[in-house]
Coordinates of N, CA and C in Angstrom, one line a residue:
X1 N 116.1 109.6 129.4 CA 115.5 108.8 128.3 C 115.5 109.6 127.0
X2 N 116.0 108.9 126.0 CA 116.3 109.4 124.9 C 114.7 109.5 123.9
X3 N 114.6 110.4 122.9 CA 113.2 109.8 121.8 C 113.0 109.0 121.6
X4 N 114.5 108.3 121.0 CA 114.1 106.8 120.3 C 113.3 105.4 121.5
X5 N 114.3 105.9 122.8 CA 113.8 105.1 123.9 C 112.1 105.1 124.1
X6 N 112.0 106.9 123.9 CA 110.4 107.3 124.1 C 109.5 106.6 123.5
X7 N 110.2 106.5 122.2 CA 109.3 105.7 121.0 C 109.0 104.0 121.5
X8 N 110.0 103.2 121.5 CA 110.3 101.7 122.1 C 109.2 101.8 123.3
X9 N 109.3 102.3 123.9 CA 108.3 102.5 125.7 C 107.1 102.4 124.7
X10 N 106.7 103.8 124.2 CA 105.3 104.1 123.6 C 104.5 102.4 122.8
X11 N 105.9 102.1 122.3 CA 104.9 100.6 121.1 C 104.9 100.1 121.8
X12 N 105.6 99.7 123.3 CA 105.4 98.3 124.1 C 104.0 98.3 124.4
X13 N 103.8 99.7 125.1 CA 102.5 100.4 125.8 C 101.7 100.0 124.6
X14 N 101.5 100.0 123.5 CA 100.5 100.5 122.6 C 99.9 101.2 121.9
X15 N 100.8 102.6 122.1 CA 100.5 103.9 122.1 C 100.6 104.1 120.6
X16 N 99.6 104.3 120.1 CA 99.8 104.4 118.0 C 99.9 106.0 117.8
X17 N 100.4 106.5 118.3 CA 100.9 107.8 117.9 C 100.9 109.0 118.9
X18 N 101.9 109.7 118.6 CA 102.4 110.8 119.0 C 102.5 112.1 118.9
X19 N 102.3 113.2 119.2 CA 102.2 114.7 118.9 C 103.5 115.4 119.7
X20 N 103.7 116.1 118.8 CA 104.9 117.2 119.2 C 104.5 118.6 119.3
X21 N 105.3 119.2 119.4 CA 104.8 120.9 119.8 C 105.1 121.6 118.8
X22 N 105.6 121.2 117.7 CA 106.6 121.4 116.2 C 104.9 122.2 115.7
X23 N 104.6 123.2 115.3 CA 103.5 124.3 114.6 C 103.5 124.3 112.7
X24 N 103.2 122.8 112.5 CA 102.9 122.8 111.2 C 102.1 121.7 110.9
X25 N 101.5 121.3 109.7 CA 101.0 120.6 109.2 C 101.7 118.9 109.6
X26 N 100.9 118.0 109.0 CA 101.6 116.7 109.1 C 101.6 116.5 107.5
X27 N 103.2 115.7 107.2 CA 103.2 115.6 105.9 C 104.0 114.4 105.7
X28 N 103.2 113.8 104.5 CA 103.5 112.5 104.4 C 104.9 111.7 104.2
X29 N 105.2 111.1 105.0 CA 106.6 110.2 105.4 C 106.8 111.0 107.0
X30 N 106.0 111.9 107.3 CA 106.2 112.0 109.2 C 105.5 111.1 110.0
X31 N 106.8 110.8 110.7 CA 106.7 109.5 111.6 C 105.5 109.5 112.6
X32 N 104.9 108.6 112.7 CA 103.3 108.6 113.8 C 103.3 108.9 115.3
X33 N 104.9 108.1 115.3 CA 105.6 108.8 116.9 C 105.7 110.3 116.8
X34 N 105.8 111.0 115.9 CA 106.4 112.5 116.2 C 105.6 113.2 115.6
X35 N 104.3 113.1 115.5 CA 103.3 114.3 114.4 C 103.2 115.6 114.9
X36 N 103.5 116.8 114.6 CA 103.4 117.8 114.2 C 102.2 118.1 114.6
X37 N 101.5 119.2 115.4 CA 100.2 119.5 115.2 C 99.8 121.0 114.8
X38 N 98.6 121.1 114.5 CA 98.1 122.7 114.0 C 97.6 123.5 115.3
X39 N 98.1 124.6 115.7 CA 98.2 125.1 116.8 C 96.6 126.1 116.4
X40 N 96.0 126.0 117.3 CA 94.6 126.3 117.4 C 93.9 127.2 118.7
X41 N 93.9 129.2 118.3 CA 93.6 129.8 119.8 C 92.6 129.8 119.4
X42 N 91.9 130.3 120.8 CA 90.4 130.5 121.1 C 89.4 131.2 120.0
X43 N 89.9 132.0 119.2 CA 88.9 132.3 118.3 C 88.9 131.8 117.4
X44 N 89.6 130.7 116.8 CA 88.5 130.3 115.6 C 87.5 129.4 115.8
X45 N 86.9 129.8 114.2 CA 85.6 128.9 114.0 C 85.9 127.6 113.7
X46 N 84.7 126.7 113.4 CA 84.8 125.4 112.8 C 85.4 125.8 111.7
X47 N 84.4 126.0 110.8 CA 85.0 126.8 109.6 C 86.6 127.1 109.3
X48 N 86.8 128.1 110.0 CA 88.5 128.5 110.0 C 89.3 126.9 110.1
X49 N 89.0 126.4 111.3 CA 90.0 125.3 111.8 C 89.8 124.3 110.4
X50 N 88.4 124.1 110.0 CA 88.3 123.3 108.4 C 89.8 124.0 107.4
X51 N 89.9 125.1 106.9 CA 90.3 125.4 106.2 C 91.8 125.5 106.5
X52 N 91.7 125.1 107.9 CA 93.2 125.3 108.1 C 94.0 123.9 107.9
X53 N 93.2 122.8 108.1 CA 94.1 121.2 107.9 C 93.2 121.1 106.6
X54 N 92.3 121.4 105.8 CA 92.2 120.9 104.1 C 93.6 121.1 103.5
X55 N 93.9 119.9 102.6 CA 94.9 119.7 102.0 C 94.9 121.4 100.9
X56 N 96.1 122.0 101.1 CA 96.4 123.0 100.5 C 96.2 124.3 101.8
X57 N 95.4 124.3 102.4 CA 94.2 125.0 103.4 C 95.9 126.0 104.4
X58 N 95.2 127.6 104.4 CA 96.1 128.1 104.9 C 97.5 128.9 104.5
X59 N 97.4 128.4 102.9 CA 98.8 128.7 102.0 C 98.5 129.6 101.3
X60 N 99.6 130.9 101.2 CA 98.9 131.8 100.7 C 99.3 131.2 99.0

């Protein structure tokens, strides 16, 4: 089974969105099937993880 198939299955199901293993931000016009997420180890804070998805957050 192909993505696009993945995707078709997922809407039948219901499923409103998707995560990939892709280590970046989500940015706007990325598809809801295929979001991008912020990779997050054990030590950070609330704090940190805040500053890491605030719009700009993380750029040097």
């Amino acid at each position: 089974m192909g993505v696009g198939e993945a995707v078709l299955t997922w809407k039948k199901l219901g499923v409103l969105c998707a995560f990939t293993i892709e280590n970046r931000r989500v940015e706007v016009g990325d598809p809801i099937e295929a979001l991008p997420r912020v990779r997050i180890a054990g030590e950070y804070t609330q704090e940190g993880f805040e500053y890491l998805v605030e719009p700009n957050g993380g750029e040097q």
